[in-house]
Coordinates of C-alpha atoms and ligand atoms in Angstrom, one line a residue:
X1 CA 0.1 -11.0 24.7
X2 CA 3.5 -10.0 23.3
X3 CA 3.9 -6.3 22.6
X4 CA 7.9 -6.8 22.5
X5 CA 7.6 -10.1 20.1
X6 CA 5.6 -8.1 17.3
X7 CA 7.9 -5.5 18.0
X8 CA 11.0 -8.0 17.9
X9 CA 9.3 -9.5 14.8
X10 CA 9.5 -6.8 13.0
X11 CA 12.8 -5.7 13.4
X12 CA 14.1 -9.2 12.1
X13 CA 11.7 -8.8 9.4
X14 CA 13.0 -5.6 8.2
X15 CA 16.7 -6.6 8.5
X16 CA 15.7 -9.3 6.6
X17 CA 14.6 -6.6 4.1
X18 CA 17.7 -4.3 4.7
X19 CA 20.0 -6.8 3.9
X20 CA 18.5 -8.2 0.4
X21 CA 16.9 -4.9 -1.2
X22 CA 19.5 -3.9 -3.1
X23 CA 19.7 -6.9 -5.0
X24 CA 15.8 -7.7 -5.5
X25 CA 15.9 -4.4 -7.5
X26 CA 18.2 -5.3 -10.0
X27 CA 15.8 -8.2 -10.9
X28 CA 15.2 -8.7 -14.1
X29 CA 11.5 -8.5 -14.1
X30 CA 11.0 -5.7 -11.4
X31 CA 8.2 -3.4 -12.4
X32 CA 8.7 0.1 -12.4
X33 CA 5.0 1.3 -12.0
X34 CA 3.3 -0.8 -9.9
X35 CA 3.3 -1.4 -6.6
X36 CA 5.5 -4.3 -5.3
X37 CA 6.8 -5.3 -1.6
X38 CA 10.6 -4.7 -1.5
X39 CA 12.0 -7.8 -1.2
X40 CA 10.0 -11.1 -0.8
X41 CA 5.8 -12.7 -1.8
X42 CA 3.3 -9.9 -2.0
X43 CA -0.4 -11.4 -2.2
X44 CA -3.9 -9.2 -1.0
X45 CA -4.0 -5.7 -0.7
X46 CA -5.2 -4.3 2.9
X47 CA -6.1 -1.7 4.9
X48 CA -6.6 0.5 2.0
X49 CA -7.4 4.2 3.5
X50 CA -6.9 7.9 3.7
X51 CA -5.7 8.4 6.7
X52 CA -4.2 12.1 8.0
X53 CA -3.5 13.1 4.5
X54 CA -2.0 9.9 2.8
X55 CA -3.3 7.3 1.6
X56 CA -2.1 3.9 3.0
X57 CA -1.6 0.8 1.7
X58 CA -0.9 -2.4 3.6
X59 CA 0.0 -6.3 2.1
X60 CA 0.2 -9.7 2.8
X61 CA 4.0 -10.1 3.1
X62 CA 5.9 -12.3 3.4
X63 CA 9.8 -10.7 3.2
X64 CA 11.7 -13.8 3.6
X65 CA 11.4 -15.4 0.3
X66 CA 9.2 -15.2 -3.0
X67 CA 6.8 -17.4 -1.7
X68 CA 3.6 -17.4 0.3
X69 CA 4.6 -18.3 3.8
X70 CA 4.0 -16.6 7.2
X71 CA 2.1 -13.7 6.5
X72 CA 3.3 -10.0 7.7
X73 CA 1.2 -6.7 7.3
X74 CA 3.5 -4.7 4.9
X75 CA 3.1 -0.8 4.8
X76 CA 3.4 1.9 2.7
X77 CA 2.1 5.4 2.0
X78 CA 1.8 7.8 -0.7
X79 CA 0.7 11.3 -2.0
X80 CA -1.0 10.3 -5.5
X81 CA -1.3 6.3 -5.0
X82 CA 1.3 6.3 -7.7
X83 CA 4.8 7.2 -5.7
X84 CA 4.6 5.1 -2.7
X85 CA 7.2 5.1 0.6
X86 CA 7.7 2.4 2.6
X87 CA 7.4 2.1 6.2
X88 CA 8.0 0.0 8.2
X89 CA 5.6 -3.5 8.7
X90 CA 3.0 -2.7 10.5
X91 CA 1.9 -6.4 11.6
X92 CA 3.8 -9.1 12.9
X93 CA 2.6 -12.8 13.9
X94 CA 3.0 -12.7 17.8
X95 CA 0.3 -13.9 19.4
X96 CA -1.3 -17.3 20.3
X97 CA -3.9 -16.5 17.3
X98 CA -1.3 -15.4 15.2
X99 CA 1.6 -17.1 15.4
X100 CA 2.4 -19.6 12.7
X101 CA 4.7 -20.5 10.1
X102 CA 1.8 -21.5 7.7
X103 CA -0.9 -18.5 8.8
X104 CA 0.1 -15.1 10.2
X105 CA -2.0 -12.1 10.4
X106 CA -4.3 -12.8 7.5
X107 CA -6.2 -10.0 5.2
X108 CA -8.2 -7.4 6.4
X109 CA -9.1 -3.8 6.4
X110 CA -8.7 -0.6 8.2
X111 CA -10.8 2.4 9.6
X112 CA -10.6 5.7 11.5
X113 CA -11.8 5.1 15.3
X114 CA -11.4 8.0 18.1
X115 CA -8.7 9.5 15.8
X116 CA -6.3 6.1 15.5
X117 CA -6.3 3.8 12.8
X118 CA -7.8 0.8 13.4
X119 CA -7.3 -2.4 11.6
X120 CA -8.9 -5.8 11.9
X121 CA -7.3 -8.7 10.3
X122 CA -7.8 -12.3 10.5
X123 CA -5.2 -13.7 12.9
X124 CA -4.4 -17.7 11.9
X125 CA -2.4 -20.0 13.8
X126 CA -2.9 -24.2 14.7
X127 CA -2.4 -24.7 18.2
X128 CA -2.9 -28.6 17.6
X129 CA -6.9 -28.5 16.6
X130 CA -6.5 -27.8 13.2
X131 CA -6.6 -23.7 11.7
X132 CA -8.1 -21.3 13.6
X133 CA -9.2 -17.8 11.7
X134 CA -10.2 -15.2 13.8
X135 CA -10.8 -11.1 13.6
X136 CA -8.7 -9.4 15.6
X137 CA -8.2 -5.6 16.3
X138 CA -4.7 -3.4 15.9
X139 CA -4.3 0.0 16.2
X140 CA -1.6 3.2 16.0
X141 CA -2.3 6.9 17.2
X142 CA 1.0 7.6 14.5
X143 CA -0.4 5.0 11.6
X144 CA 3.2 3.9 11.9
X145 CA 3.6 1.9 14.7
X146 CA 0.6 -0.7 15.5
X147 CA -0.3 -2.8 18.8
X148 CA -2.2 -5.5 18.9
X149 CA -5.3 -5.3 21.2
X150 CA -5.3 -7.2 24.2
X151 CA -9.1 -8.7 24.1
X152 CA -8.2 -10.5 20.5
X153 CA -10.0 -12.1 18.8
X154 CA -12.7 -10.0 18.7
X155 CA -15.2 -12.2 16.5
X156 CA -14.7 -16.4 16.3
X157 CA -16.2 -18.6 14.1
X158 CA -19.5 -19.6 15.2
X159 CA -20.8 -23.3 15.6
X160 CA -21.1 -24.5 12.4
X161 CA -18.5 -22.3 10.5
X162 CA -15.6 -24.1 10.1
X163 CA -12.4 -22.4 12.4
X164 CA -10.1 -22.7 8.5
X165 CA -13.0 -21.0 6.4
X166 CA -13.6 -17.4 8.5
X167 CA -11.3 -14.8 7.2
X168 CA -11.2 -11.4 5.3
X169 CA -12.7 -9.2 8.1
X170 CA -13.8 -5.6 5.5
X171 CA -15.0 -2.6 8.2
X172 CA -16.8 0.5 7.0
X173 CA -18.8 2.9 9.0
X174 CA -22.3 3.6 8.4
X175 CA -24.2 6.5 10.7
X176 CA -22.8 5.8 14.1
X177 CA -21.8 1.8 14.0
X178 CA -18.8 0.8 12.3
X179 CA -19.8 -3.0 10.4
X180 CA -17.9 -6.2 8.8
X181 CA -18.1 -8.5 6.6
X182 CA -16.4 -11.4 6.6
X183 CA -16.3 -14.6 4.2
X184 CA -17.5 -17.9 5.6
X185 CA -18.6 -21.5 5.1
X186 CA -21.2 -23.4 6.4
X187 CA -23.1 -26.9 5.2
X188 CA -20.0 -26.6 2.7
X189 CA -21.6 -23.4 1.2
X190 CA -20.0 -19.7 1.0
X191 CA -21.2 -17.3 2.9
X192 CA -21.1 -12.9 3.8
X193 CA -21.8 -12.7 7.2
X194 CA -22.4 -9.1 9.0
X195 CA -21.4 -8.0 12.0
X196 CA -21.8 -4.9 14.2
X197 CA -19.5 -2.6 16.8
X198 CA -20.1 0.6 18.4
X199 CA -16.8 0.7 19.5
X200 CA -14.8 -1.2 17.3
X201 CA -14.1 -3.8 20.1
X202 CA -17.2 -5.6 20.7
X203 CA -19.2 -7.0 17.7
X204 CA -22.7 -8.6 17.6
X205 CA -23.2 -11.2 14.7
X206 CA -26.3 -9.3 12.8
X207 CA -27.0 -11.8 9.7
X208 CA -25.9 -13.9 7.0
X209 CA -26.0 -11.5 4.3
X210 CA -25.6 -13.4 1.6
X211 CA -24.6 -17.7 0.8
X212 CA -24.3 -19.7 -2.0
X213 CA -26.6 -22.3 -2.7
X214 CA -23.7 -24.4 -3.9
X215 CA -23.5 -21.9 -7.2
X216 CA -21.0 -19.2 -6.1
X217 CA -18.8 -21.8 -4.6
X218 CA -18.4 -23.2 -0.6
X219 CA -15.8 -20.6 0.3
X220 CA -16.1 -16.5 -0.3
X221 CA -13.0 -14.7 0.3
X222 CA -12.3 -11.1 0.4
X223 CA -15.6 -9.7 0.9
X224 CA -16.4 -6.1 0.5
X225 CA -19.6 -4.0 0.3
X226 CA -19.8 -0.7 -1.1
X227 CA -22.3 1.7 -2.7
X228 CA -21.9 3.3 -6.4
X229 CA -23.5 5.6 -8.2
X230 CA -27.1 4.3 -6.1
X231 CA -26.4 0.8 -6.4
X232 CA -25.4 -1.5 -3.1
X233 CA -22.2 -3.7 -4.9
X234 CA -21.0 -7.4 -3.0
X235 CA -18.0 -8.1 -4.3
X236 CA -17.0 -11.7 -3.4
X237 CA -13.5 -14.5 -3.9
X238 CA -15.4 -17.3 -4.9
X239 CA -14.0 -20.7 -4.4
X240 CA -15.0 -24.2 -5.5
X241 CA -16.8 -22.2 -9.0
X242 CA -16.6 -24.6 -11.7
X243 CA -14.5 -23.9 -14.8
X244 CA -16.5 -22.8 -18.2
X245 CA -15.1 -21.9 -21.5
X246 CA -16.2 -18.5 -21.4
X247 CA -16.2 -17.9 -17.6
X248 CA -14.4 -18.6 -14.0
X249 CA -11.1 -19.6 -16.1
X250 CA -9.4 -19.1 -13.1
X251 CA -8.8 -21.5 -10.4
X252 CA -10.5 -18.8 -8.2
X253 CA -12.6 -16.3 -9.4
X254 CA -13.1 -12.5 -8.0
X255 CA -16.1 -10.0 -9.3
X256 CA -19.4 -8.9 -7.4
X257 CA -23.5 -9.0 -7.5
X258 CA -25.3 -5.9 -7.6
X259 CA -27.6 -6.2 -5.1
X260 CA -31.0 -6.0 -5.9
X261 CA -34.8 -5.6 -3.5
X262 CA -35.2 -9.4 -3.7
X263 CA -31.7 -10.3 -3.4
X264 CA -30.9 -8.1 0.0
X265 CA -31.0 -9.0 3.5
X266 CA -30.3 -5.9 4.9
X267 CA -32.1 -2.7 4.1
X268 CA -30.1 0.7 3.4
X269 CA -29.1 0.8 7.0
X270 CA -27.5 -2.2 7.1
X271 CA -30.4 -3.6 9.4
X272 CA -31.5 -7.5 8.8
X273 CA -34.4 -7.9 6.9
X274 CA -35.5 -11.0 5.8
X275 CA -33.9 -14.8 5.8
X276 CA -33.7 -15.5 2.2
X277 CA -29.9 -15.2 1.4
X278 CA -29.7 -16.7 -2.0
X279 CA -27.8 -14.3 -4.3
X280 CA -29.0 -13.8 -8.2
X281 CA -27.5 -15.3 -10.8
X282 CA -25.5 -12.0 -12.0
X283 CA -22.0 -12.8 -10.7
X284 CA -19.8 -10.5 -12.6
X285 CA -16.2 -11.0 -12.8
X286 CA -14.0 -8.3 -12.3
X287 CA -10.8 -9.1 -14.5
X288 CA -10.8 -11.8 -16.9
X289 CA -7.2 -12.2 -17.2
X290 CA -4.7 -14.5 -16.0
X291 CA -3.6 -13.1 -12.3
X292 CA -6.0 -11.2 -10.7
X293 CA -7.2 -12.0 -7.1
X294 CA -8.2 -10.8 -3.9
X295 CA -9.2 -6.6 -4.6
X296 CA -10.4 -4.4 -2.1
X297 CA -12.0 -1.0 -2.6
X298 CA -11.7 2.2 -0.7
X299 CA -13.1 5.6 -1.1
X300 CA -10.8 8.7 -1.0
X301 CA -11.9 12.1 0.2
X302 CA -13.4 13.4 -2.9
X303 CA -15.7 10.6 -3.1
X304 CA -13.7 8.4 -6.0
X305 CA -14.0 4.2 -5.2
X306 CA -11.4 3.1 -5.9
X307 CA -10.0 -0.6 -6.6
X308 CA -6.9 -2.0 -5.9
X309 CA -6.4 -6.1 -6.8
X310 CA -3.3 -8.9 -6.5
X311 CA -1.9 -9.7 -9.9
X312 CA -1.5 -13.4 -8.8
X313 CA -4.0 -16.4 -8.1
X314 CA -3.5 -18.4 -5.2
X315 CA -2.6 -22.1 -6.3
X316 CA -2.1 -21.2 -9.7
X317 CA -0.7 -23.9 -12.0
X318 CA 1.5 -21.9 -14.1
X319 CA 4.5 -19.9 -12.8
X320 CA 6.0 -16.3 -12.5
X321 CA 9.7 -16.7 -13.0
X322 CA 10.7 -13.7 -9.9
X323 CA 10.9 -16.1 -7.7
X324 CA 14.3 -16.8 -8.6
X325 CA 15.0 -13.4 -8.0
X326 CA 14.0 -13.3 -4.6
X327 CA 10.5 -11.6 -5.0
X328 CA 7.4 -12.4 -6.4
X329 CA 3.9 -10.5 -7.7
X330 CA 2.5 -7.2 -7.7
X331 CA -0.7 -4.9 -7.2
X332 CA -3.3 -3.5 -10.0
X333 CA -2.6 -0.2 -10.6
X334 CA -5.5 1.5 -8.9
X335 CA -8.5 1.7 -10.6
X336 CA -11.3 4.1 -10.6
X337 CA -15.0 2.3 -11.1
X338 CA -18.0 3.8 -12.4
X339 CA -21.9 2.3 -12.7
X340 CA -22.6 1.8 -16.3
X341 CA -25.5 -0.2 -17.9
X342 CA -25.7 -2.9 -15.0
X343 CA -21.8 -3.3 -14.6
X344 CA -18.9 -1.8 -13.1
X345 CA -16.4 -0.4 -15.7
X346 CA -12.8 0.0 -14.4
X347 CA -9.9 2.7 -15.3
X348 CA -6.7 3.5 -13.8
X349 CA -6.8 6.8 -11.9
X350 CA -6.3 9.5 -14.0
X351 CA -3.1 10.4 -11.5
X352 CA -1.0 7.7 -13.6
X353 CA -0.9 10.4 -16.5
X354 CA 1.9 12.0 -14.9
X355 CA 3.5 8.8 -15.4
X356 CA 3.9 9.3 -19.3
X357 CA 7.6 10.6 -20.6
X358 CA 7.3 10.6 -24.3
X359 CA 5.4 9.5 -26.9
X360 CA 6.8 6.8 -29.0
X361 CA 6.4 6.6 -32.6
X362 CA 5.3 3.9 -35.0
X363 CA 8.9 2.0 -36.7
X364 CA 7.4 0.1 -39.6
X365 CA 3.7 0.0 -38.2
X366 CA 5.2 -1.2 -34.8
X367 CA 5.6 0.7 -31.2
X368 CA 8.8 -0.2 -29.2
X369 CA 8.4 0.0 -25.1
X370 CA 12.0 0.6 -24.2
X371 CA 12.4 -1.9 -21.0
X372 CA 8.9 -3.1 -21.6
X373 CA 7.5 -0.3 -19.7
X374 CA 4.7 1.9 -22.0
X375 CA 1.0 2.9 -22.0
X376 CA -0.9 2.2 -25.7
X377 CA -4.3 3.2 -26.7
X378 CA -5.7 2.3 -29.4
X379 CA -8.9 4.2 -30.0
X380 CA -12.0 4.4 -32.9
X381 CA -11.5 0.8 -33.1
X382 CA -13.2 -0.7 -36.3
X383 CA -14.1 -3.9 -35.0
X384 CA -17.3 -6.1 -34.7
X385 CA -18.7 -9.2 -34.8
X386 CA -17.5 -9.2 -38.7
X387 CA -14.2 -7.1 -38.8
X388 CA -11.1 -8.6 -36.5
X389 CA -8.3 -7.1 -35.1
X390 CA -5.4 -8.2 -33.2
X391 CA -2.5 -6.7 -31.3
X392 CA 0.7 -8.2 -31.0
X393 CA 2.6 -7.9 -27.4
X394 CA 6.1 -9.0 -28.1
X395 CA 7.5 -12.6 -29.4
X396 CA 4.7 -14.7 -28.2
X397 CA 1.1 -13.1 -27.1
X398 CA -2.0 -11.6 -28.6
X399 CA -5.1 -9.8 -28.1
X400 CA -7.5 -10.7 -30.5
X401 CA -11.3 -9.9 -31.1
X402 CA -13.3 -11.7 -33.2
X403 CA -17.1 -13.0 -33.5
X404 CA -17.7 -11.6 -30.4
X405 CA -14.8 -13.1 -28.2
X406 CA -12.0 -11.0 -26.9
X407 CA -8.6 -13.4 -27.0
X408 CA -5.7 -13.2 -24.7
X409 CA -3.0 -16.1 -25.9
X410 CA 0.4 -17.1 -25.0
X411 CA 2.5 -19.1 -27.6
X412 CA 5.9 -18.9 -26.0
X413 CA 7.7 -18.7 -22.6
X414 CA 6.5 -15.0 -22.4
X415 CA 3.4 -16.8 -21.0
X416 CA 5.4 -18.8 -18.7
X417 CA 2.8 -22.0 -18.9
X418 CA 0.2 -19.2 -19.3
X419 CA -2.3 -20.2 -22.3
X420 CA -5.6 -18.6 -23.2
X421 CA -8.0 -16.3 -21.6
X422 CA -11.8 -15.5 -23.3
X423 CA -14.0 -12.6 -22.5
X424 CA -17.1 -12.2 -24.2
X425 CA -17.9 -8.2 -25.6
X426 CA -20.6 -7.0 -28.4
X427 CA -18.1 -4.9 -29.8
X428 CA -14.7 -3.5 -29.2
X429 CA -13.8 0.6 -29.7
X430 CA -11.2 1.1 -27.6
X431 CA -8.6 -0.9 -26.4
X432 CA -5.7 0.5 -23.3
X433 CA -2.9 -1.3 -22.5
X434 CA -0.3 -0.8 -19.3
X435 CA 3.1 -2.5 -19.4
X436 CA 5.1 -2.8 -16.9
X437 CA 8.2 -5.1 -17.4
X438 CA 6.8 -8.4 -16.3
X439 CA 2.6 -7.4 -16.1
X440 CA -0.1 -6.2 -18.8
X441 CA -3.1 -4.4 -18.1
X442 CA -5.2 -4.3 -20.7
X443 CA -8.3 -2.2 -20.6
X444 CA -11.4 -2.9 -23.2
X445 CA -14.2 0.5 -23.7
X446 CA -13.0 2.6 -21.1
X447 CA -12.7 -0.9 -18.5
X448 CA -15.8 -2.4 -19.8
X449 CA -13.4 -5.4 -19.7
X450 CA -10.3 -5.9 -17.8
X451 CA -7.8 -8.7 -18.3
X452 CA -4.5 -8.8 -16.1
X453 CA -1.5 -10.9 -16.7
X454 CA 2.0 -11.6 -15.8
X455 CA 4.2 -11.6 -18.7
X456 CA 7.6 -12.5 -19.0
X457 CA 9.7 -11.2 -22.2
X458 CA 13.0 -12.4 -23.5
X459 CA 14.1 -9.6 -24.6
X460 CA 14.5 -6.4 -22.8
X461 CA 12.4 -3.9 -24.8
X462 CA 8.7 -5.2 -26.1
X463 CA 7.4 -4.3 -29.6
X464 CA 3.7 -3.7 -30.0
X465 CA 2.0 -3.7 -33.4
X466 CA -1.8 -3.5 -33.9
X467 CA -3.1 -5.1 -37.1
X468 CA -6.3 -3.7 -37.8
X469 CA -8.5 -0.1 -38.1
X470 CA -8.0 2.2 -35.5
X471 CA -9.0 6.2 -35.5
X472 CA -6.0 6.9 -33.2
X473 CA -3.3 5.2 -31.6
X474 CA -1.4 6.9 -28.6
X475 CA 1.7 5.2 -27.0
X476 CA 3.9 6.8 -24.7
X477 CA 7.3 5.3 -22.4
X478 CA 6.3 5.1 -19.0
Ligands
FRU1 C1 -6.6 -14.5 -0.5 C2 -6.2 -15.1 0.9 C3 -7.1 -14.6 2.0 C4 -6.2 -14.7 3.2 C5 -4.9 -14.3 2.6 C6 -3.7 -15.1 3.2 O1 -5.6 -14.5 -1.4 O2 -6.2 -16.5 0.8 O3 -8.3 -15.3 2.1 O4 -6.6 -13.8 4.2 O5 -4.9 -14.6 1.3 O6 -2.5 -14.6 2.8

């Protein structure tokens, strides 16, 4: 146990950030909106809480170069979740768990204990026998300045569950017991397996809670569990899902089962049940764009669940051209979810309104984003199975809708080896898109349908035209 390495870690890590920050900002494709690590590879979003009167994000981080390597805890905290400062990391690879070039201090979550804020994170290292993944424990009495605690790990793999397949550790606190769920293998099948603290130090394995049959994949990542509007939600990282036309485009996929009385193990308070652990068939996907990964969800104060993702997909084939400038990827913007009609609809938080400057007017039937930076809505959208309509997003991408298929194409480098994305939808009324330099969020009937993507513009300023029917159209510079 190295208290001074983390903090000597750190230090080095944030010089490292000192010295290059000024000139990651003038990149080319820095966003202006969403939330991006200063300098450096961004992947998951952890830790996401409200915590004495801010909410907090942390990130995988790694600040010495745009790629994934060595993975930090960044930090960063904020009023509205739409101005963020940053603080210092608050995770450094130190330990014997933790310590390597290719793991770190892996994705995890974070929780309010005796007045501290805890985290527990999946530490990685190889010490020779292969990679290890284990949960281990950090905490702060400030929320600025965290120590690792000295019994990690606090939950190993268990016989059976490979040591490289037993990360993503999500706490939440139910009546007096704080629980986890982690994502697992075992027989080469995912798995959600619960565990159980009183004091956020010692945990007792309570049950699988849910596994693939082979369906959902042999690997679950980034599990989380949350309750809306009456119904218990799953939300799983499957890998190893097989590619369909329509579906799981994605090398990985990311979306959630609704739990249902014959698919749960464990009743309302989180006590085991029963054995059967199969999952139904109704695995929804959250975003059916290009680069979306890895989300968490957190609830503030008032009660709003909230979902932050990754726009990026680990291993994917095409590229994101920040790299070059020292950086690479970004978060969602948050998003507010809401139970509707057996799925989760999705809508940035109401907050980012603030964010709008001026409207911009049509030129010629066409909206101009000065930077690439704007907000459209198109809204009383004539469109169904018969009528199609199509929005143009610069030189060389679309979003289309026709015979029941929403289209999201690249025909140029704007795609940057990006091609097509499908998303099935009866009918299309409303259609909100975010830009944001070198990322599109589009949102379809009020987040019925999400699709994210990185996008990368020639030109400076993006022109937007909608070829179509539409009530109302609303577009304003962000
Ligand atoms: C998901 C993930 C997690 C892991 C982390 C490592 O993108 O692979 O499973 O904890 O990233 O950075």
């Amino acid at each position: 146990m190295s208290k001074e390495l983390m903090i000597e870690r750190i230090e080095k890590a944030q010089k490292e950030i000192e010295a290059k920050r000024e000139k990651i900002q003038q990149g080319k494709f820095r966003q202006n909106y969403h939330f991006m690590a200063e300098t450096g590879w961004i992947n998951d979003p952890n830790g996401l809480i409200y915590f004495k009167g801010k909410y907090h994000f942390f990130y995988q981080y790694n600040p010495y170069s745009g790629f994934w390597d060595c993975m930090h805890w960044g930090h960063a905290v904020s009023e509205d979740m739409i101005h963020w400062e940053y603080l210092p990391l608050a995770l450094a690879p130190s330990e014997v768990y933790d310590d390597h070039l290719k793991g770190g201090c892996f994705s995890g979550s974070a929780i309010e204990h005796d007045g501290k804020l805890f985290l527990i994170y999946t530490g990685t290292c190889n010490n020779g026998n292969g990679f290890e993944q284990a949960q281990c424990i950090a905490y702060s009495e400030d929320g600025i300045h965290f120590e690792k605690y000295e019994g990690n790990p606090v939950i190993t793999a268990p016989e059976g569950v490979p040591t490289d397949l037993f990360r993503d550790p999500k706490v939440w606190k139910h009546d007096d017991t704080y629980y986890v769920v982690c994502g697992a293998s075992q027989n080469g099948f995912a798995q959600a397996r619960l565990y159980k603290s009183t004091d956020m130090f010692h945990w007792e394995f309570v049950n699988v809670l849910a596994e693939s049959r082979g369906e959902w994949g042999y690997m679950w990542e980034c599990p989380d569990i949350f309750a809306l509007d009456g119904h218990r939600i799953l939300a799983v990282c499957p890998q190893g899902v097989p590619s369909e036309a329509e579906q799981y485009q994605n090398i990985y996929q990311s979306g959630y089962f609704i739990e249902t009385e014959e698919t749960r193990t464990v009743d309302a308070s989180f006590k085991g049940t029963k054995e059967t652990r199969t999952v139904d068939a109704s695995f929804i996907e959250w975003d059916m764009g290009f680069d979306f990964y890895a989300p968490q969800t957190f609830e503030t104060p008032a009660g709003r669940r909230i979902l932050i993702g990754w726009a990026g997909v680990p291993d994917a084939e095409y590229s994101s051209n920040p790299t070059n400038e020292g950086w690479q990827h970004s978060l969602t913007v948050p998003r507010e979810l809401r139970y509707h009609n057996g799925k989760i609809y999705q809508l940035p938080i109401r907050e980012l309104g603030q964010l709008r400057k001026k409207e911009i007017l049509p030129e010629k039937e066409s909206y101009v984003l000065d930077n690439g930076c704007g907000e459209l809505i198109f809204d009383g959208i004539a469109a169904s199975s018969s009528a199609a309509i199509c929005v143009q997003i610069g030189t060389g991408c679309s979003l289309s809708y026709e015979k029941g298929l929403v289209t999201l194409q690249f025909t140029d480098d704007s795609g940057a080896g990006r091609g097509k994305r499908v998303a099935r939808c009866e009918a299309v009324h409303k259609i909100q898109i975010l830009m944001d330099v070198s990322i599109l969020e589009i949102y379809i009937n009020d987040g019925e349908i999400v699709m994210t993507s990185r996008i990368f513009f020639p030109e400076k300023d993006a022109t937007v035209r909608f070829l179509g029917q539409a009530e109302m159209i609303q577009a304003w510079q962000l």
